[in-house]
Amino acid sequence: MYHLSLQGSTTKSDIYIGAGIFSQTAKRIAEKFKPTRIHVVTDSNVAPLYLRELCAEFPLNITTTVIPAGEERKNLETVAGIYADLSEAELTRSDLVIALGGGVVGDITGFAAATYLRGIHICQIPTTLLSQVDSSVGGKTGVDLPQGKNLVGAFYQPELVLIDTDILSSLPERIFNDGMAEVIKYGCISNPDILELISAPDFKNNMERIVYECVQIKRDVVQQDEHDTGLRMILNFGHTIGHAAEKVGNFTALSHGQAVAIGMVQAAKLGAAIGEADLTEQITTLCQAHGLPTELPYPTEEIYTALLHDKKRDADTINFILVHPLGTANIHKMPLEQLHQLITAQ
Ligand code: GLY
């Protein structure tokens, strides 16, 4: 088992990573909180698998919200439903909310916890690889609006994150592979040893270490730039073109991990085109080995148009994350004109 602490501006997050951590939930919570009430938010995919086991851990009466699974529920209406359940359960600021699920559950519940009573305690229990290595750590919470994804949110660190790597063995391969895109990202931006680890034929037996290495990078980056004003942008390697591709596909054709994989390969091509190390083949091979796509399935003009709406865009440049050499990420201010030329030349 590994333990990491993330010191945020107002909150210290304790992160435990290991096989079987789930069965220690009550113990870890008792070490940190003194709740008289606990409310669990989960979704319709995760509830049948883990909710009963989780509730059985506690002597208290646990109340629950089970939301229908799916990104389309990541909205203010779902948050309002959670507020209503928290109010009905009479949670106070000394009580605790648990987010049990993947990224959607974590983001929505984190936002509800950040805003209910102006902030109540939250513990994240991520159940997908993507949420274990990325979204459950670092305090980004939020929901989508009809106008766009993640347009409403808050930075709100979970005080406790319990990452049970045993849960990964029951994930469908497609969901597991989705998270591998983020794992590859961490290897590229900070620690190529991760790429070695995931290249071993039996790497799935080593997920505790692999997840730990990724979360450690995220912890270090977030601790230096909690509110995403500079360094934290490096966590977006592959995400700029990735988000554009997700958008062109109406957020249904490609999963997030698939889009990030394509985005990392495209970013590698752009890096090579402006004279940096050519990592295209290496990143392509890694993504393909983990069941991820690497080719843009849309016309490059459509991708460029979607890129113009990127949050990392300034008036006439876009902050593009490039890797050079492998294990080092740089924030490159790329003029839009150059980006257009390079993308459409591919
Ligand atoms: N998922 C990127 C970040 O947390 O900043």
GROMACS .gro file of C-alpha atoms and ligand atoms in nm:
model
  351
    1MET     CA    1   0.000   0.000   0.000
    2TYR     CA    2   0.114   0.355  -0.074
    3HIS     CA    3   0.022   0.677   0.103
    4LEU     CA    4   0.059   1.026  -0.047
    5SER     CA    5  -0.038   1.364   0.098
    6LEU     CA    6  -0.138   1.655  -0.119
    7GLN     CA    7  -0.117   1.989   0.059
    8GLY     CA    8  -0.368   2.224  -0.105
    9SER     CA    9  -0.413   2.590  -0.016
   10THR     CA   10  -0.680   2.514   0.243
   11THR     CA   11  -0.697   2.136   0.267
   12LYS     CA   12  -0.465   1.839   0.303
   13SER     CA   13  -0.566   1.542   0.096
   14ASP     CA   14  -0.464   1.194   0.214
   15ILE     CA   15  -0.442   0.948  -0.073
   16TYR     CA   16  -0.413   0.572  -0.013
   17ILE     CA   17  -0.337   0.341  -0.305
   18GLY     CA   18  -0.337  -0.035  -0.283
   19ALA     CA   19  -0.498  -0.370  -0.346
   20GLY     CA   20  -0.787  -0.422  -0.102
   21ILE     CA   21  -0.802  -0.061   0.028
   22PHE     CA   22  -1.179  -0.064  -0.024
   23SER     CA   23  -1.224  -0.297   0.272
   24GLN     CA   24  -1.042  -0.043   0.491
   25THR     CA   25  -1.283   0.239   0.411
   26ALA     CA   26  -1.444   0.261   0.756
   27LYS     CA   27  -1.104   0.253   0.929
   28ARG     CA   28  -0.953   0.525   0.709
   29ILE     CA   29  -1.261   0.743   0.750
   30ALA     CA   30  -1.255   0.702   1.128
   31GLU     CA   31  -0.889   0.814   1.132
   32LYS     CA   32  -0.980   1.142   0.965
   33PHE     CA   33  -1.342   1.237   1.029
   34LYS     CA   34  -1.601   1.218   1.306
   35PRO     CA   35  -1.923   1.208   1.106
   36THR     CA   36  -2.259   1.126   1.257
   37ARG     CA   37  -2.403   1.086   0.908
   38ILE     CA   38  -2.254   0.957   0.584
   39HIS     CA   39  -2.411   0.999   0.241
   40VAL     CA   40  -2.283   0.797  -0.056
   41VAL     CA   41  -2.330   0.911  -0.416
   42THR     CA   42  -2.279   0.649  -0.683
   43ASP     CA   43  -2.426   0.548  -1.020
   44SER     CA   44  -2.640   0.269  -1.156
   45ASN     CA   45  -2.336   0.077  -1.289
   46VAL     CA   46  -2.137   0.084  -0.968
   47ALA     CA   47  -2.417   0.051  -0.711
   48PRO     CA   48  -2.491  -0.319  -0.777
   49LEU     CA   49  -2.120  -0.402  -0.750
   50TYR     CA   50  -2.000  -0.211  -0.443
   51LEU     CA   51  -2.269  -0.010  -0.265
   52ARG     CA   52  -2.396  -0.280  -0.031
   53GLU     CA   53  -2.041  -0.382   0.067
   54LEU     CA   54  -1.953  -0.020   0.139
   55CYS     CA   55  -2.261   0.048   0.352
   56ALA     CA   56  -2.205  -0.274   0.548
   57GLU     CA   57  -1.871  -0.138   0.669
   58PHE     CA   58  -2.032   0.127   0.886
   59PRO     CA   59  -2.231   0.101   1.208
   60LEU     CA   60  -2.409   0.425   1.105
   61ASN     CA   61  -2.713   0.446   0.889
   62ILE     CA   62  -2.586   0.539   0.542
   63THR     CA   63  -2.804   0.733   0.301
   64THR     CA   64  -2.748   0.714  -0.073
   65THR     CA   65  -2.807   0.879  -0.408
   66VAL     CA   66  -2.782   0.650  -0.712
   67ILE     CA   67  -2.769   0.848  -1.035
   68PRO     CA   68  -2.822   0.691  -1.377
   69ALA     CA   69  -2.480   0.617  -1.528
   70GLY     CA   70  -2.354   0.839  -1.809
   71GLU     CA   71  -2.190   1.173  -1.889
   72GLU     CA   72  -2.528   1.318  -1.990
   73ARG     CA   73  -2.621   1.323  -1.619
   74LYS     CA   74  -2.330   1.551  -1.535
   75ASN     CA   75  -2.550   1.857  -1.501
   76LEU     CA   76  -2.700   2.098  -1.250
   77GLU     CA   77  -3.022   1.900  -1.231
   78THR     CA   78  -2.833   1.601  -1.093
   79VAL     CA   79  -2.655   1.830  -0.846
   80ALA     CA   80  -2.992   1.969  -0.732
   81GLY     CA   81  -3.107   1.610  -0.671
   82ILE     CA   82  -2.801   1.545  -0.456
   83TYR     CA   83  -2.861   1.867  -0.257
   84ALA     CA   84  -3.218   1.751  -0.192
   85ASP     CA   85  -3.095   1.411  -0.069
   86LEU     CA   86  -2.828   1.569   0.153
   87SER     CA   87  -3.087   1.801   0.302
   88GLU     CA   88  -3.336   1.520   0.358
   89ALA     CA   89  -3.063   1.315   0.526
   90GLU     CA   90  -2.988   1.620   0.746
   91LEU     CA   91  -2.616   1.626   0.674
   92THR     CA   92  -2.425   1.898   0.856
   93ARG     CA   93  -2.081   2.041   0.791
   94SER     CA   94  -1.926   1.785   1.026
   95ASP     CA   95  -2.071   1.498   0.822
   96LEU     CA   96  -1.926   1.324   0.518
   97VAL     CA   97  -2.011   1.260   0.155
   98ILE     CA   98  -1.852   0.968  -0.030
   99ALA     CA   99  -1.822   0.968  -0.410
  100LEU     CA  100  -1.814   0.604  -0.521
  101GLY     CA  101  -1.762   0.571  -0.896
  102GLY     CA  102  -1.578   0.695  -1.201
  103GLY     CA  103  -1.502   1.045  -1.321
  104VAL     CA  104  -1.860   1.158  -1.372
  105VAL     CA  105  -1.969   1.059  -1.021
  106GLY     CA  106  -1.651   1.210  -0.874
  107ASP     CA  107  -1.690   1.543  -1.056
  108ILE     CA  108  -2.060   1.586  -0.974
  109THR     CA  109  -2.030   1.475  -0.613
  110GLY     CA  110  -1.720   1.687  -0.561
  111PHE     CA  111  -1.910   1.990  -0.686
  112ALA     CA  112  -2.213   1.915  -0.468
  113ALA     CA  113  -1.982   1.874  -0.164
  114ALA     CA  114  -1.795   2.196  -0.249
  115THR     CA  115  -2.115   2.398  -0.254
  116TYR     CA  116  -2.359   2.233  -0.011
  117LEU     CA  117  -2.350   2.435   0.314
  118ARG     CA  118  -2.055   2.614   0.146
  119GLY     CA  119  -1.850   2.297   0.171
  120ILE     CA  120  -1.878   1.963   0.347
  121HIS     CA  121  -1.618   1.685   0.384
  122ILE     CA  122  -1.572   1.452   0.091
  123CYS     CA  123  -1.398   1.118   0.038
  124GLN     CA  124  -1.341   0.997  -0.318
  125ILE     CA  125  -1.344   0.622  -0.394
  126PRO     CA  126  -1.265   0.602  -0.768
  127THR     CA  127  -1.369   0.282  -0.946
  128THR     CA  128  -1.218   0.328  -1.294
  129LEU     CA  129  -0.853   0.350  -1.393
  130LEU     CA  130  -0.912   0.697  -1.540
  131SER     CA  131  -1.059   0.831  -1.216
  132GLN     CA  132  -0.793   0.655  -1.007
  133VAL     CA  133  -0.498   0.813  -1.188
  134ASP     CA  134  -0.657   1.146  -1.271
  135SER     CA  135  -0.995   1.290  -1.178
  136SER     CA  136  -1.025   1.174  -0.815
  137VAL     CA  137  -0.703   1.357  -0.722
  138GLY     CA  138  -0.642   1.730  -0.739
  139GLY     CA  139  -0.979   1.883  -0.654
  140LYS     CA  140  -1.123   1.972  -0.994
  141THR     CA  141  -1.500   1.934  -0.962
  142GLY     CA  142  -1.781   2.044  -1.188
  143VAL     CA  143  -2.065   1.980  -1.425
  144ASP     CA  144  -2.153   2.047  -1.789
  145LEU     CA  145  -2.391   2.314  -1.916
  146PRO     CA  146  -2.587   2.291  -2.243
  147GLN     CA  147  -2.329   2.548  -2.367
  148GLY     CA  148  -2.028   2.323  -2.302
  149LYS     CA  149  -1.846   2.072  -2.086
  150ASN     CA  150  -1.720   2.150  -1.734
  151LEU     CA  151  -1.833   2.513  -1.758
  152VAL     CA  152  -1.939   2.526  -1.392
  153GLY     CA  153  -1.714   2.401  -1.117
  154ALA     CA  154  -1.490   2.459  -0.819
  155PHE     CA  155  -1.146   2.361  -0.697
  156TYR     CA  156  -1.224   2.157  -0.386
  157GLN     CA  157  -0.976   1.900  -0.256
  158PRO     CA  158  -1.118   1.571  -0.129
  159GLU     CA  159  -0.971   1.519   0.217
  160LEU     CA  160  -0.948   1.145   0.160
  161VAL     CA  161  -0.898   0.944  -0.161
  162LEU     CA  162  -0.912   0.563  -0.138
  163ILE     CA  163  -0.779   0.395  -0.452
  164ASP     CA  164  -0.831   0.019  -0.455
  165THR     CA  165  -0.639  -0.128  -0.748
  166ASP     CA  166  -0.817  -0.466  -0.706
  167ILE     CA  167  -1.127  -0.296  -0.847
  168LEU     CA  168  -0.945  -0.259  -1.180
  169SER     CA  169  -0.948  -0.632  -1.248
  170SER     CA  170  -1.328  -0.630  -1.285
  171LEU     CA  171  -1.338  -0.341  -1.536
  172PRO     CA  172  -1.442  -0.411  -1.894
  173GLU     CA  173  -1.134  -0.393  -2.119
  174ARG     CA  174  -1.260  -0.084  -2.302
  175ILE     CA  175  -1.292   0.111  -1.975
  176PHE     CA  176  -0.954  -0.011  -1.852
  177ASN     CA  177  -0.786   0.091  -2.180
  178ASP     CA  178  -0.944   0.433  -2.154
  179GLY     CA  179  -0.751   0.493  -1.832
  180MET     CA  180  -0.432   0.362  -1.992
  181ALA     CA  181  -0.430   0.673  -2.214
  182GLU     CA  182  -0.383   0.886  -1.901
  183VAL     CA  183  -0.119   0.644  -1.770
  184ILE     CA  184   0.074   0.681  -2.100
  185LYS     CA  185   0.034   1.059  -2.065
  186TYR     CA  186   0.207   1.057  -1.725
  187GLY     CA  187   0.491   0.848  -1.864
  188CYS     CA  188   0.538   1.092  -2.151
  189ILE     CA  189   0.522   1.415  -1.949
  190SER     CA  190   0.720   1.314  -1.645
  191ASN     CA  191   0.837   0.959  -1.588
  192PRO     CA  192   0.931   0.725  -1.876
  193ASP     CA  193   0.976   0.442  -1.621
  194ILE     CA  194   0.595   0.418  -1.627
  195LEU     CA  195   0.617   0.336  -1.999
  196GLU     CA  196   0.862   0.057  -1.916
  197LEU     CA  197   0.629  -0.076  -1.647
  198ILE     CA  198   0.327  -0.090  -1.880
  199SER     CA  199   0.530  -0.256  -2.153
  200ALA     CA  200   0.582  -0.570  -1.942
  201PRO     CA  201   0.352  -0.855  -2.057
  202ASP     CA  202   0.217  -0.901  -1.703
  203PHE     CA  203   0.185  -0.528  -1.622
  204LYS     CA  204  -0.170  -0.576  -1.492
  205ASN     CA  205  -0.018  -0.753  -1.190
  206ASN     CA  206   0.170  -0.433  -1.112
  207MET     CA  207  -0.115  -0.182  -1.113
  208GLU     CA  208  -0.060  -0.073  -0.754
  209ARG     CA  209   0.286   0.062  -0.843
  210ILE     CA  210   0.173   0.199  -1.182
  211VAL     CA  211  -0.120   0.391  -1.031
  212TYR     CA  212   0.105   0.517  -0.751
  213GLU     CA  213   0.364   0.652  -0.997
  214CYS     CA  214   0.091   0.838  -1.189
  215VAL     CA  215  -0.080   0.981  -0.881
  216GLN     CA  216   0.253   1.093  -0.743
  217ILE     CA  217   0.310   1.303  -1.058
  218LYS     CA  218  -0.039   1.448  -1.034
  219ARG     CA  219   0.012   1.527  -0.664
  220ASP     CA  220   0.342   1.705  -0.735
  221VAL     CA  221   0.197   1.913  -1.019
  222VAL     CA  222  -0.123   2.007  -0.831
  223GLN     CA  223   0.072   2.100  -0.522
  224GLN     CA  224   0.270   2.352  -0.727
  225ASP     CA  225  -0.026   2.489  -0.923
  226GLU     CA  226  -0.350   2.393  -0.754
  227HIS     CA  227  -0.562   2.649  -0.939
  228ASP     CA  228  -0.438   2.567  -1.290
  229THR     CA  229  -0.268   2.893  -1.379
  230GLY     CA  230   0.054   2.747  -1.522
  231LEU     CA  231   0.230   2.416  -1.461
  232ARG     CA  232  -0.092   2.215  -1.419
  233MET     CA  233  -0.150   2.266  -1.792
  234ILE     CA  234   0.110   1.995  -1.859
  235LEU     CA  235  -0.150   1.741  -1.742
  236ASN     CA  236  -0.330   1.832  -2.062
  237PHE     CA  237  -0.076   1.666  -2.291
  238GLY     CA  238  -0.286   1.510  -2.568
  239HIS     CA  239  -0.599   1.682  -2.439
  240THR     CA  240  -0.602   1.986  -2.669
  241ILE     CA  241  -0.658   1.795  -2.993
  242GLY     CA  242  -0.823   1.521  -2.786
  243HIS     CA  243  -1.097   1.758  -2.661
  244ALA     CA  244  -1.142   1.894  -3.013
  245ALA     CA  245  -1.189   1.539  -3.145
  246GLU     CA  246  -1.436   1.459  -2.863
  247LYS     CA  247  -1.628   1.773  -2.954
  248VAL     CA  248  -1.637   1.698  -3.327
  249GLY     CA  249  -1.771   1.353  -3.236
  250ASN     CA  250  -2.043   1.512  -3.016
  251PHE     CA  251  -1.881   1.355  -2.708
  252THR     CA  252  -2.024   1.017  -2.803
  253ALA     CA  253  -1.814   0.880  -3.090
  254LEU     CA  254  -1.487   0.873  -2.892
  255SER     CA  255  -1.432   0.804  -2.523
  256HIS     CA  256  -1.209   1.047  -2.334
  257GLY     CA  257  -0.914   0.806  -2.328
  258GLN     CA  258  -0.946   0.728  -2.699
  259ALA     CA  259  -0.950   1.102  -2.776
  260VAL     CA  260  -0.645   1.163  -2.552
  261ALA     CA  261  -0.454   0.882  -2.727
  262ILE     CA  262  -0.524   1.036  -3.067
  263GLY     CA  263  -0.437   1.379  -2.924
  264MET     CA  264  -0.101   1.258  -2.788
  265VAL     CA  265  -0.004   1.115  -3.127
  266GLN     CA  266  -0.108   1.440  -3.298
  267ALA     CA  267   0.088   1.644  -3.043
  268ALA     CA  268   0.394   1.425  -3.108
  269LYS     CA  269   0.358   1.495  -3.482
  270LEU     CA  270   0.333   1.869  -3.418
  271GLY     CA  271   0.640   1.856  -3.193
  272ALA     CA  272   0.836   1.679  -3.466
  273ALA     CA  273   0.714   1.930  -3.726
  274ILE     CA  274   0.858   2.222  -3.527
  275GLY     CA  275   1.193   2.047  -3.484
  276GLU     CA  276   1.153   1.871  -3.147
  277ALA     CA  277   1.221   1.501  -3.084
  278ASP     CA  278   0.999   1.280  -3.301
  279LEU     CA  279   0.813   1.060  -3.052
  280THR     CA  280   0.530   0.979  -3.291
  281GLU     CA  281   0.620   0.616  -3.348
  282GLN     CA  282   0.692   0.546  -2.982
  283ILE     CA  283   0.364   0.696  -2.858
  284THR     CA  284   0.166   0.536  -3.141
  285THR     CA  285   0.308   0.191  -3.058
  286LEU     CA  286   0.230   0.232  -2.688
  287CYS     CA  287  -0.127   0.345  -2.750
  288GLN     CA  288  -0.192   0.065  -2.997
  289ALA     CA  289  -0.048  -0.192  -2.755
  290HIS     CA  290  -0.314  -0.080  -2.505
  291GLY     CA  291  -0.606  -0.097  -2.746
  292LEU     CA  292  -0.623   0.277  -2.812
  293PRO     CA  293  -0.680   0.447  -3.148
  294THR     CA  294  -0.413   0.676  -3.291
  295GLU     CA  295  -0.561   0.818  -3.613
  296LEU     CA  296  -0.780   1.127  -3.629
  297PRO     CA  297  -1.117   1.007  -3.758
  298TYR     CA  298  -1.228   1.359  -3.865
  299PRO     CA  299  -1.121   1.615  -4.126
  300THR     CA  300  -0.844   1.835  -3.987
  301GLU     CA  301  -1.035   2.157  -4.074
  302GLU     CA  302  -1.314   2.048  -3.837
  303ILE     CA  303  -1.059   1.974  -3.566
  304TYR     CA  304  -0.901   2.317  -3.612
  305THR     CA  305  -1.241   2.491  -3.586
  306ALA     CA  306  -1.311   2.303  -3.261
  307LEU     CA  307  -0.964   2.400  -3.132
  308LEU     CA  308  -1.049   2.767  -3.162
  309HIS     CA  309  -1.287   2.722  -2.867
  310ASP     CA  310  -1.018   2.567  -2.645
  311LYS     CA  311  -0.994   2.711  -2.292
  312LYS     CA  312  -0.616   2.732  -2.334
  313ARG     CA  313  -0.645   2.966  -2.630
  314ASP     CA  314  -0.540   3.333  -2.608
  315ALA     CA  315  -0.618   3.593  -2.879
  316ASP     CA  316  -0.387   3.452  -3.145
  317THR     CA  317  -0.201   3.165  -2.977
  318ILE     CA  318  -0.291   2.841  -2.806
  319ASN     CA  319  -0.103   2.686  -2.515
  320PHE     CA  320  -0.001   2.354  -2.660
  321ILE     CA  321   0.168   2.088  -2.445
  322LEU     CA  322   0.464   1.926  -2.618
  323VAL     CA  323   0.692   1.651  -2.490
  324HIS     CA  324   1.063   1.692  -2.555
  325PRO     CA  325   1.253   1.479  -2.463
  326LEU     CA  326   1.038   1.187  -2.344
  327GLY     CA  327   0.959   1.253  -1.977
  328THR     CA  328   0.961   1.634  -2.004
  329ALA     CA  329   0.660   1.846  -2.091
  330ASN     CA  330   0.676   2.203  -2.217
  331ILE     CA  331   0.401   2.459  -2.255
  332HIS     CA  332   0.441   2.592  -2.608
  333LYS     CA  333   0.258   2.908  -2.714
  334MET     CA  334   0.172   2.812  -3.069
  335PRO     CA  335   0.044   3.083  -3.305
  336LEU     CA  336  -0.297   2.984  -3.440
  337GLU     CA  337  -0.181   3.038  -3.796
  338GLN     CA  338   0.106   2.794  -3.748
  339LEU     CA  339  -0.123   2.543  -3.576
  340HIS     CA  340  -0.366   2.565  -3.866
  341GLN     CA  341  -0.090   2.511  -4.118
  342LEU     CA  342   0.062   2.215  -3.931
  343ILE     CA  343  -0.266   2.041  -3.856
  344THR     CA  344  -0.409   2.068  -4.203
  345ALA     CA  345  -0.080   1.957  -4.360
  346GLN     CA  346  -0.114   1.614  -4.188
  347GLY     N1  347  -0.721   1.641  -1.540
  347GLY     C1  348  -0.631   1.749  -1.543
  347GLY     C2  349  -0.622   1.823  -1.415
  347GLY     O1  350  -0.670   1.777  -1.314
  347GLY     O2  351  -0.568   1.930  -1.411
   0.00000   0.00000   0.00000
